[in-house]
PDB file of C-alpha atoms in Angstrom:
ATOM      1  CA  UNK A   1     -18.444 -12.179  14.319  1.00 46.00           C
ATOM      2  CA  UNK A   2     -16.685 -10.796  17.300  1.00 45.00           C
ATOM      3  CA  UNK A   3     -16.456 -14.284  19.336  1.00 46.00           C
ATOM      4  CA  UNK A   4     -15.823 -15.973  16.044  1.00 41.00           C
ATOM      5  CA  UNK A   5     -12.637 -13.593  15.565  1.00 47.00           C
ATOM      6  CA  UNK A   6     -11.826 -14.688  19.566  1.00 45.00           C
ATOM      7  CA  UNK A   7     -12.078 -17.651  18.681  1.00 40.00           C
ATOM      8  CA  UNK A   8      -9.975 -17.902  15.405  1.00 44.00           C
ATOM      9  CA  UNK A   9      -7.423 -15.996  17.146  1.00 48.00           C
ATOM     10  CA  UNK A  10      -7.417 -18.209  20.455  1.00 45.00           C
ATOM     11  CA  UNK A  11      -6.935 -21.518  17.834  1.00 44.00           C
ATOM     12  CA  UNK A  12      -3.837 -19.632  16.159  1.00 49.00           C
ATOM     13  CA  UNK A  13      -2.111 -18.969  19.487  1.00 46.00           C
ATOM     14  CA  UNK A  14      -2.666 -22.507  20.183  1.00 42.00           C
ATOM     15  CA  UNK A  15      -1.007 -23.707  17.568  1.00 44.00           C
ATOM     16  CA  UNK A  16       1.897 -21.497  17.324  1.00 43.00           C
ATOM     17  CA  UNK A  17       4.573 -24.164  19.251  1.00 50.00           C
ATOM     18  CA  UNK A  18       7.505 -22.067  18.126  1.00 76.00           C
ATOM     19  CA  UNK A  19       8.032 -18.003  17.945  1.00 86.00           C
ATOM     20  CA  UNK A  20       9.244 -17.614  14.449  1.00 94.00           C
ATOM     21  CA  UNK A  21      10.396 -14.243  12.166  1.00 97.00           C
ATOM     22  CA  UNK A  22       8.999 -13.399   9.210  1.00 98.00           C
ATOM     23  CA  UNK A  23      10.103 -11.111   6.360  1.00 98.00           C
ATOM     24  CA  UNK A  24       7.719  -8.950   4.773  1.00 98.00           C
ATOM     25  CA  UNK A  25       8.073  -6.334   1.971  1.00 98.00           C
ATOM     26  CA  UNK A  26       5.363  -3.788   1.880  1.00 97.00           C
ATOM     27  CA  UNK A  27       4.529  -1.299  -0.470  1.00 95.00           C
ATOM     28  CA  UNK A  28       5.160   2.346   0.772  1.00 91.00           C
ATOM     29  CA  UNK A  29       1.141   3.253   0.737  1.00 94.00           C
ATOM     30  CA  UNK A  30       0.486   0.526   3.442  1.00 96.00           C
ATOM     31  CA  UNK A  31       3.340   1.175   5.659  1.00 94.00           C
ATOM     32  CA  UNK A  32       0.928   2.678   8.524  1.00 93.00           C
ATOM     33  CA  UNK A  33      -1.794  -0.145   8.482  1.00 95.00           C
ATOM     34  CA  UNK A  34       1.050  -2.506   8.397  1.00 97.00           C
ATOM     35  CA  UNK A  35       2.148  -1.314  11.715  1.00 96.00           C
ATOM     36  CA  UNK A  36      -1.564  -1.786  13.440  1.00 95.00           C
ATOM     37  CA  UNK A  37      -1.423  -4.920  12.042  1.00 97.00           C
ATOM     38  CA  UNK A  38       1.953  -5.930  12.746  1.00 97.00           C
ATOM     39  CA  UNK A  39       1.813  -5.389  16.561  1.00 97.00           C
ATOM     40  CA  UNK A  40      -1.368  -6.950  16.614  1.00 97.00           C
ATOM     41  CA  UNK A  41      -0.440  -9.760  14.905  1.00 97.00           C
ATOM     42  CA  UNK A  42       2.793  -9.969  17.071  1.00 97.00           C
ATOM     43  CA  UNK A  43       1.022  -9.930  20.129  1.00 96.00           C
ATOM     44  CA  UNK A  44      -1.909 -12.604  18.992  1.00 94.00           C
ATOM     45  CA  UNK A  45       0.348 -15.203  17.499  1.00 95.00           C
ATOM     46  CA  UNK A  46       3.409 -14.619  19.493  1.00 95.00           C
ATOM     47  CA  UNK A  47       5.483 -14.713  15.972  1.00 97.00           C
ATOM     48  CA  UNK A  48       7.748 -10.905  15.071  1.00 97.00           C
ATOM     49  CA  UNK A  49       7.252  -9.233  11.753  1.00 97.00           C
ATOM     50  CA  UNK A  50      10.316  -7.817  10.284  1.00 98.00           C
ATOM     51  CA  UNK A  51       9.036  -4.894   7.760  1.00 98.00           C
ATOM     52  CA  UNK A  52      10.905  -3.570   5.229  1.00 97.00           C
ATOM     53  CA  UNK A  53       8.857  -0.448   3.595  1.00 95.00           C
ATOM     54  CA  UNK A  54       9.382   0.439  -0.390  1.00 92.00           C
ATOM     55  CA  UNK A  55       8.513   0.807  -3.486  1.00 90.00           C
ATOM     56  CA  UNK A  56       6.761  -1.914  -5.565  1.00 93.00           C
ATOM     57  CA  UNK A  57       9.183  -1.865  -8.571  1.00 91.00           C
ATOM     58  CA  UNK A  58      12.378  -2.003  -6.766  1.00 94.00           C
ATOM     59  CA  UNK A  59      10.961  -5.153  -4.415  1.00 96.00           C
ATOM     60  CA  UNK A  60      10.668  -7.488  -7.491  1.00 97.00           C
ATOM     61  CA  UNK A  61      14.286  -6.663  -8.784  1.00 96.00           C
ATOM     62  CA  UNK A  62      15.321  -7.378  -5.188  1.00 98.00           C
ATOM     63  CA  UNK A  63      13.195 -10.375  -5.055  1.00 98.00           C
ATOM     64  CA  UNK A  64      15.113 -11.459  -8.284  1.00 97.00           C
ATOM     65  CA  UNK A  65      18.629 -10.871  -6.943  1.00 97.00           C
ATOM     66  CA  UNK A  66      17.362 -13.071  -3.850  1.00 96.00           C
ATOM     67  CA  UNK A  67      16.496 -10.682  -1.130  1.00 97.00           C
ATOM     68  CA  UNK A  68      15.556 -12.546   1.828  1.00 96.00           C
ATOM     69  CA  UNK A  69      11.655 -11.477   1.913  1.00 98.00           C
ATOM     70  CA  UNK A  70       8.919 -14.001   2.541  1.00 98.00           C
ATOM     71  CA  UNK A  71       5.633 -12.123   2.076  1.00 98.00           C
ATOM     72  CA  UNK A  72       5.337  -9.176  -0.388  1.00 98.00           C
ATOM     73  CA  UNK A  73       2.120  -6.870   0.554  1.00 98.00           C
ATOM     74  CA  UNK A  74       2.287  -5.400  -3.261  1.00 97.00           C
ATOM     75  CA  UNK A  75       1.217  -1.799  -4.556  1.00 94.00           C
ATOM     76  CA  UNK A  76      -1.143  -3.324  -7.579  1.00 95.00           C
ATOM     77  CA  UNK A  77      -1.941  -7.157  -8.635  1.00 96.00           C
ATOM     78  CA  UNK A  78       0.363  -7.405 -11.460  1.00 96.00           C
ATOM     79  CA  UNK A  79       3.889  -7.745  -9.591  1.00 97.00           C
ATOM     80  CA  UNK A  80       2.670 -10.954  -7.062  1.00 98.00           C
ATOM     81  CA  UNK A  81       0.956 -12.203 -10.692  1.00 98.00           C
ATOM     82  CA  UNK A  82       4.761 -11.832 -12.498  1.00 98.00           C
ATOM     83  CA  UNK A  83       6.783 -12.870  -9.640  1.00 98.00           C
ATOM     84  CA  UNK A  84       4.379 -16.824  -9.314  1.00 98.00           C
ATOM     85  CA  UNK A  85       4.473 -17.249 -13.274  1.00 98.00           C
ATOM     86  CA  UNK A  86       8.649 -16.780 -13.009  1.00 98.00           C
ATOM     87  CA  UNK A  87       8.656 -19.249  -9.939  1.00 97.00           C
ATOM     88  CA  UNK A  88       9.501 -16.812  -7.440  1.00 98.00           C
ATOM     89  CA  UNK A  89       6.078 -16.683  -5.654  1.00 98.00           C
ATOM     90  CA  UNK A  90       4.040 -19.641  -4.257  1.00 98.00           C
ATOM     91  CA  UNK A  91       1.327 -20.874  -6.990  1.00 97.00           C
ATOM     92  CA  UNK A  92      -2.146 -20.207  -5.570  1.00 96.00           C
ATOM     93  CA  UNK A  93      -1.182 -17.798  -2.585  1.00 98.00           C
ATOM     94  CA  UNK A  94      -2.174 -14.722  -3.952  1.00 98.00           C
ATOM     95  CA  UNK A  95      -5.257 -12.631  -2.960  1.00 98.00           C
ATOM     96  CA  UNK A  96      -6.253  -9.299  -3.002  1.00 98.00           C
ATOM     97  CA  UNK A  97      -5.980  -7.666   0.712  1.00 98.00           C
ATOM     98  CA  UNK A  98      -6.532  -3.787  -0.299  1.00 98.00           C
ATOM     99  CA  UNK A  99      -8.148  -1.672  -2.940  1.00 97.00           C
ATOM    100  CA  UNK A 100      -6.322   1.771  -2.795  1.00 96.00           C
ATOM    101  CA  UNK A 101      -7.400   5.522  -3.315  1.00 96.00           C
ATOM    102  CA  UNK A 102      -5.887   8.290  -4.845  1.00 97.00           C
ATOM    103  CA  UNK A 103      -5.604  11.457  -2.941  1.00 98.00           C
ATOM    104  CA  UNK A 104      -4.354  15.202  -4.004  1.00 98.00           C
ATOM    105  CA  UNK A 105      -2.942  16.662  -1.226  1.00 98.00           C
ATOM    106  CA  UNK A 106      -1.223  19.522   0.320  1.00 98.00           C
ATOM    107  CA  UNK A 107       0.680  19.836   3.695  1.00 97.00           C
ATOM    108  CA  UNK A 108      -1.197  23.301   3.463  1.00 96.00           C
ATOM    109  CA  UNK A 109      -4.426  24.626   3.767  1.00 97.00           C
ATOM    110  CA  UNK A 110      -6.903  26.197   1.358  1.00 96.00           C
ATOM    111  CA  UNK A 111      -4.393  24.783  -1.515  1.00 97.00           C
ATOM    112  CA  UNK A 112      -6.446  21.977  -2.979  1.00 97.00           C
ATOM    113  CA  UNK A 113     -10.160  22.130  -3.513  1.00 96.00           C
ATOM    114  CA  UNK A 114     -12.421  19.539  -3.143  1.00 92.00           C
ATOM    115  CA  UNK A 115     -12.922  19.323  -7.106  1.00 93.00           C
ATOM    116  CA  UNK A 116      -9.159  19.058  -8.056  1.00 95.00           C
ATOM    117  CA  UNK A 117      -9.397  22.243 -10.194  1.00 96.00           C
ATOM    118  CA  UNK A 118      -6.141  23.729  -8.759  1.00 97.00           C
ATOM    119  CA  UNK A 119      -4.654  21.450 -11.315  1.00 97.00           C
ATOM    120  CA  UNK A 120      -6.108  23.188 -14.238  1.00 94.00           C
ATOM    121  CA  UNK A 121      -5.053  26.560 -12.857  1.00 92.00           C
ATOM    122  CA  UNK A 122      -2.386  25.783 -12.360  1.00 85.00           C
ATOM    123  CA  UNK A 123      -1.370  27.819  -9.427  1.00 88.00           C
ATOM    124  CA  UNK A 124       1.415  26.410  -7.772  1.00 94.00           C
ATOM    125  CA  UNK A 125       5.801  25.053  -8.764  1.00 94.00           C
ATOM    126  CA  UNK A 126       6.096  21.667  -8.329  1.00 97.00           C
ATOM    127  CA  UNK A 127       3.776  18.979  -8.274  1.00 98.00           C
ATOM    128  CA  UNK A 128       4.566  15.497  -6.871  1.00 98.00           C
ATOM    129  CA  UNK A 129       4.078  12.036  -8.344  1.00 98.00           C
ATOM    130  CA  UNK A 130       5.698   8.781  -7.460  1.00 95.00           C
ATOM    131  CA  UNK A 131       7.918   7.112  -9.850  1.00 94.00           C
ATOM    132  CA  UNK A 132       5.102   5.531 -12.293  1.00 94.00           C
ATOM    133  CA  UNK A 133       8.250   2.982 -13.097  1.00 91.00           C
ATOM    134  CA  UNK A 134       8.280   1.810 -10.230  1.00 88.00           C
ATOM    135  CA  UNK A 135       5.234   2.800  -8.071  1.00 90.00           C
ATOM    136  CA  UNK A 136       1.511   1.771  -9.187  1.00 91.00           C
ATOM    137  CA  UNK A 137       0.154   5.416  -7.341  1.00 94.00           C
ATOM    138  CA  UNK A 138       2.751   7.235 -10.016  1.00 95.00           C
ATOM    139  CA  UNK A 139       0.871   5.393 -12.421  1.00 95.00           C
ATOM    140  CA  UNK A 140      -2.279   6.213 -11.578  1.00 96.00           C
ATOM    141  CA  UNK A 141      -0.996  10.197 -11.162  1.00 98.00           C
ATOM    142  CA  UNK A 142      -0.415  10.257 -14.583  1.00 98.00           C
ATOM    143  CA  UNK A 143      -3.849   8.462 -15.816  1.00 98.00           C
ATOM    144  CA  UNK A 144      -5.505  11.525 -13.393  1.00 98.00           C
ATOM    145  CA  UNK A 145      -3.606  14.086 -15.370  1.00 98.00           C
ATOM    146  CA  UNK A 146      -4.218  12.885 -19.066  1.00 97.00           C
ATOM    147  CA  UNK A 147      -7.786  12.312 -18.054  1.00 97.00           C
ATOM    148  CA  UNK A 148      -7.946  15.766 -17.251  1.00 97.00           C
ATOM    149  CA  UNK A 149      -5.822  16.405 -20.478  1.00 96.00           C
ATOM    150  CA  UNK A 150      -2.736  18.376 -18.028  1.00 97.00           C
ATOM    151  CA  UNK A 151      -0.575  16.214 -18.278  1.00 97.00           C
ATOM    152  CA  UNK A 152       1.490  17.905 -21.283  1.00 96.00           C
ATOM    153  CA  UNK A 153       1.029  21.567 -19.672  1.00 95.00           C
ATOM    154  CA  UNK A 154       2.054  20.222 -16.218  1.00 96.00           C
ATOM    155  CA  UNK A 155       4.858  18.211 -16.851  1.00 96.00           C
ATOM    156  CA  UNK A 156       7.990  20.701 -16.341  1.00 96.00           C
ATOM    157  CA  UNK A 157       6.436  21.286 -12.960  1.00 97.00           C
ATOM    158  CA  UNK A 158       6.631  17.090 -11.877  1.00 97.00           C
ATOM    159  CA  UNK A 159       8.702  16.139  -9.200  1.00 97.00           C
ATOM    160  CA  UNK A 160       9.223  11.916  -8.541  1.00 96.00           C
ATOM    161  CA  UNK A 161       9.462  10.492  -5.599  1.00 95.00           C
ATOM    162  CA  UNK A 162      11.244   6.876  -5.997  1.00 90.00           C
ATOM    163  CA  UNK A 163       8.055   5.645  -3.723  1.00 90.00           C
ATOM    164  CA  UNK A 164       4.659   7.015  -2.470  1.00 93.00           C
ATOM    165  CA  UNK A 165       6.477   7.552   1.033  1.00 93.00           C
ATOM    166  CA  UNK A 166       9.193   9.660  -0.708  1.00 95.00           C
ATOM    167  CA  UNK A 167       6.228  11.831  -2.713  1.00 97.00           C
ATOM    168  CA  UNK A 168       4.578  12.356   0.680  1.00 97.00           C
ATOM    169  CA  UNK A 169       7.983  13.851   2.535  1.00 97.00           C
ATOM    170  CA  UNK A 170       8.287  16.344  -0.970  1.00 98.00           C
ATOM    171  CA  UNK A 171       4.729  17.665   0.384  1.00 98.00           C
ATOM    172  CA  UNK A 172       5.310  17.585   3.575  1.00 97.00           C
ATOM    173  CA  UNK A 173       8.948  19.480   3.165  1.00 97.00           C
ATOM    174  CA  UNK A 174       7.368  22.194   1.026  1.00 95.00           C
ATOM    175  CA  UNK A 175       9.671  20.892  -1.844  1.00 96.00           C
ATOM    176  CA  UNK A 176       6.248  20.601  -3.530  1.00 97.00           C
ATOM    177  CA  UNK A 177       3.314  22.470  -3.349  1.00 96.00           C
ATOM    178  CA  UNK A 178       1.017  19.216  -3.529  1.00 98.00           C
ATOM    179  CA  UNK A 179       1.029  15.827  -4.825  1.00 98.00           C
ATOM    180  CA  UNK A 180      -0.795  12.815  -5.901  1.00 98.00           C
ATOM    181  CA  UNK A 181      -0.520  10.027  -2.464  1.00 97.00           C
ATOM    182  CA  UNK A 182      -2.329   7.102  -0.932  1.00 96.00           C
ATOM    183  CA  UNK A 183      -5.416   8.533   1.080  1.00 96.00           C
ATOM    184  CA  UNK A 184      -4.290   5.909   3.749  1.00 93.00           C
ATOM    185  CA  UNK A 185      -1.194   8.265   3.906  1.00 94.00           C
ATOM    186  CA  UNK A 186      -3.393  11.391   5.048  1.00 94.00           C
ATOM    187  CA  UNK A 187      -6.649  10.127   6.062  1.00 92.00           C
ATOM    188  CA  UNK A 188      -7.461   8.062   8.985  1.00 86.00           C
ATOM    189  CA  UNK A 189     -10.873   7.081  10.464  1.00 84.00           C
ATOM    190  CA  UNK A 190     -12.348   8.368   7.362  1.00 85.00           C
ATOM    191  CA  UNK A 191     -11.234  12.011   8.566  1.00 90.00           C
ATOM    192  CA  UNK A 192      -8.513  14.177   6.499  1.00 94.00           C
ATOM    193  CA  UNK A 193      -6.029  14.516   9.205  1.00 93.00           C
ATOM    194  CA  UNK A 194      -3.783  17.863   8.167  1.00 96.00           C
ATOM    195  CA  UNK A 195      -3.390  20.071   4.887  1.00 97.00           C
ATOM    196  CA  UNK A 196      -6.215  19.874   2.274  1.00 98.00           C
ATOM    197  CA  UNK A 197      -7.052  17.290  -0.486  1.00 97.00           C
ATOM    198  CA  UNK A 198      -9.694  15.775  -3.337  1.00 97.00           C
ATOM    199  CA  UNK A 199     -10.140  12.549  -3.669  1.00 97.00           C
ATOM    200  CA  UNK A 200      -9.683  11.631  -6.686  1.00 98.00           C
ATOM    201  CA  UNK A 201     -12.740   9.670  -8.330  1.00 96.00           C
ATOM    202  CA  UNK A 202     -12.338   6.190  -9.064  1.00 93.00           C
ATOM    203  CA  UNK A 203     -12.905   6.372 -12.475  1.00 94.00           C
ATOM    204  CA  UNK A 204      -9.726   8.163 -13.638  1.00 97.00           C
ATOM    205  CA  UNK A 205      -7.067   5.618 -13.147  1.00 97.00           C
ATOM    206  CA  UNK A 206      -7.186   1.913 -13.182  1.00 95.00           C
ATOM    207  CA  UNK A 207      -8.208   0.115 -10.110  1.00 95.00           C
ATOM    208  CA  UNK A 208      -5.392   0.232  -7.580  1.00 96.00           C
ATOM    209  CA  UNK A 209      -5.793  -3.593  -6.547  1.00 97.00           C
ATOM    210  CA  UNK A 210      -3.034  -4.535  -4.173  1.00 98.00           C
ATOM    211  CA  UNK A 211      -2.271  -7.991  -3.812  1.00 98.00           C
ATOM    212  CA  UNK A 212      -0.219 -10.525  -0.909  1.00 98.00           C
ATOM    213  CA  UNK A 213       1.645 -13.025  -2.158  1.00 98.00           C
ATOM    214  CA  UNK A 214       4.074 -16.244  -0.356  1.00 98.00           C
ATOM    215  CA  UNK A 215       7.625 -16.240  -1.946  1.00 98.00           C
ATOM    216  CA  UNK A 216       9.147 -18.397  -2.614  1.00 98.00           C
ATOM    217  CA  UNK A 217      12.017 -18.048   0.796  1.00 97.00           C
ATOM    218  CA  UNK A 218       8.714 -18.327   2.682  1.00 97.00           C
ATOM    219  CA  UNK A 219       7.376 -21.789   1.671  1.00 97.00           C
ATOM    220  CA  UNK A 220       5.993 -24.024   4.290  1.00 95.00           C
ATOM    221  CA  UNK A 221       7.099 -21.198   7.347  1.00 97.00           C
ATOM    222  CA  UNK A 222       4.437 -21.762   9.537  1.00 96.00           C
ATOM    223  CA  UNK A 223       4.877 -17.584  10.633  1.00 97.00           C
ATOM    224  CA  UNK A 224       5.153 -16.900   6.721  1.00 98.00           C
ATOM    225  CA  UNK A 225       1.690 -18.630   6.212  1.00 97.00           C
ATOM    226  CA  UNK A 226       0.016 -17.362   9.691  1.00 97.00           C
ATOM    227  CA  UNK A 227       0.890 -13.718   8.825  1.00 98.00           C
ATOM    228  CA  UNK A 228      -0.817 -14.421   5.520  1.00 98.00           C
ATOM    229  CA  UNK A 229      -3.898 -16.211   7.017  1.00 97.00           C
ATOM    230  CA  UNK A 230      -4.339 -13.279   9.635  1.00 98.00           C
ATOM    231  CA  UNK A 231      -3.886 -10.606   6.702  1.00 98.00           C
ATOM    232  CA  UNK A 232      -7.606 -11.830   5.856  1.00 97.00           C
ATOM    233  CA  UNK A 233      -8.800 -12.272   9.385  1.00 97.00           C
ATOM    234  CA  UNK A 234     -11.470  -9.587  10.359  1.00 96.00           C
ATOM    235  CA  UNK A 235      -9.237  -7.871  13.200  1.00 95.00           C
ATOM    236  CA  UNK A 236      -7.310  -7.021   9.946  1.00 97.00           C
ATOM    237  CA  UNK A 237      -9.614  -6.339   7.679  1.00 96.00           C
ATOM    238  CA  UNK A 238     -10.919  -3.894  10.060  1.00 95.00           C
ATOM    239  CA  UNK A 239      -7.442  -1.989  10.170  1.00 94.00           C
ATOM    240  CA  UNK A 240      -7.402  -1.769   6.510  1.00 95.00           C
ATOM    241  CA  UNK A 241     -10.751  -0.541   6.151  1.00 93.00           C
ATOM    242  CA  UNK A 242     -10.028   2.101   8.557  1.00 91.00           C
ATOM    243  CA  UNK A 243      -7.026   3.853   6.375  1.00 92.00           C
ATOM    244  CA  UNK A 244      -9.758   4.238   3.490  1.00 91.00           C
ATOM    245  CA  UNK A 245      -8.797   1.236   1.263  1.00 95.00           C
ATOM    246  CA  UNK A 246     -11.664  -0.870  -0.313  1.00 93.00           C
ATOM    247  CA  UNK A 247     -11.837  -4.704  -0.096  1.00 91.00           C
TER     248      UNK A 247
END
C-alpha cells in the first residue's frame, strides 16, 4: 500500500505543469486535519490551499451570494446534496470523506464522567452547543439531550456557538462549564488530549456523515480536482482516521 501511495503521489507531481490556488471551505470540526492535510498536499502536488474555516450553514448562503470557494469539506451530507440539485455543485463529485463523533467535554478535569451523567445532575451554568441552524454537531447536541429526555430541564442553561470552533473557545474560556464538540477537536491519536469528556454513543444522534463536494467556481481546475482526488488518497485517509472520524 505504502509504494502504491509513492507511487500515486509521484504520478500527481508529474502531472501538475502549473502551481495553481484553490479555495476550500471547511467545516469548523475539520479545521485541524485540514491543516495536516493541507501542507501535505501542498508540498506533494506543488498546488496552495487557501482555507477558509466555518460553519456549515453560513457556507451555503455564501455559496449562494457567489463566494469564491471551489471545494466545500461539509459538516453532514445534506448541504453538498442541496447545493448539486440547485446547480451550484458539480453533479457526481460528491463523496463521503469523514464520519464524525460527538464528544462532551470540559477544559477541566474531573467535570465530565465517562457515562455523561453530569448532564442529568445537572451540576454546572452553562452548557455549550453549536448553532443546530447552522452547524450539524448543534444538531446532533440536541438529539443527545432529548434522548436523554434533558433537553427541556437544560435549556435556560444553553449557550450557542455560531460554529463548533466558536462552542470549543466557550469551553475553553470558562464561559461554559462543558459542551457538546467534534472529538477531532480534543482527541488526537486516539488519546483525550486536556480536560475530561464521554463520548457520546453513536446511537443518539443521526450519523454525522460529512461530505466533499466540487462547486461549481471550481469546474475543470486541475488543483480544484487534485485536492479532491488526494482527499481520498491513503496519506489522507490516514490523517483523518487519526482525529477519530470514521470512514
Amino acid at each position: 500500500m505504502k509504494r502504491f501511495a509513492t507511487v500515486w503521489l509521484a504520478l500527481m507531481v508529474a502531472g501538475t505543469v502549473h502551481a495553481e490556488d484553490v479555495h476550500v471551505a471547511v467545516a469548523a470540526n475539520f479545521s485541524a486535519p485540514m491543516n495536516n492535510i493541507g501542507e501535505r498536499f501542498e508540498r506533494d502536488t506543488g498546488h496552495k490551499v487557501l482555507v477558509t474555516v466555518g460553519a456549515t450553514g453560513k457556507f451555503y448562503a455564501q455559496i449562494k451570494n457567489g463566494a469564491p470557494f471551489e471545494v466545500l469539506l461539509s459538516a453532514d451530507d445534506e448541504t453538498p446534496a442541496r447545493l448539486e440539485k440547485e446547480g451550484s455543485a458539480v453533479a457526481d463529485t460528491r463523496f463521503t470523506y469523514a464520519i464524525g463523533k460527538l464528544v462532551l467535554w470540559s477544559a477541566q478535569p474531573g467535570v465530565v464522567d465517562p457515562q455523561g451523567q453530569v448532564l442529568a445532575q445537572g451540576s454546572f451554568a452553562h452548557l455549550a452547543i453549536a448553532n443546530p441552524k447552522l452547524a450539524p454537531y448543534g444538531a446532533a447536541a440536541l438529539q443527545t439531550l432529548d434522548k436523554l429526555g434533558v433537553r427541556e430541564r437544560l435549556a435556560a442553561r444553553l449557550v450557542q456557538g455560531d460554529s463548533i470552533a466558536q462552542t470549543h473557545q466557550f469551553i475553553v474560556s470558562g464561559a461554559a462549564t462543558l459542551g457538546f464538540v467534534a472529538m477531532s477537536q480534543v482527541f488526537s491519536g486516539g488519546k483525550l488530549q486536556s480536560g475530561s469528556a464521554w463520548v457520546v454513543p453513536a446511537g443518539m444522534y443521526s450519523p454525522l456523515r460529512q461530505d466533499a463536494v466540487l462547486l461549481e467556481r471550481g469546474r475543470g481546475k486541475p488543483a480544484a480536482l487534485a485536492f479532491l482526488r488526494y482527499l481520498k488518497s491513503e496519506p489522507a485517509r490516514e490523517v483523518i482516521r487519526s482525529y477519530g472520524y470514521d470512514l
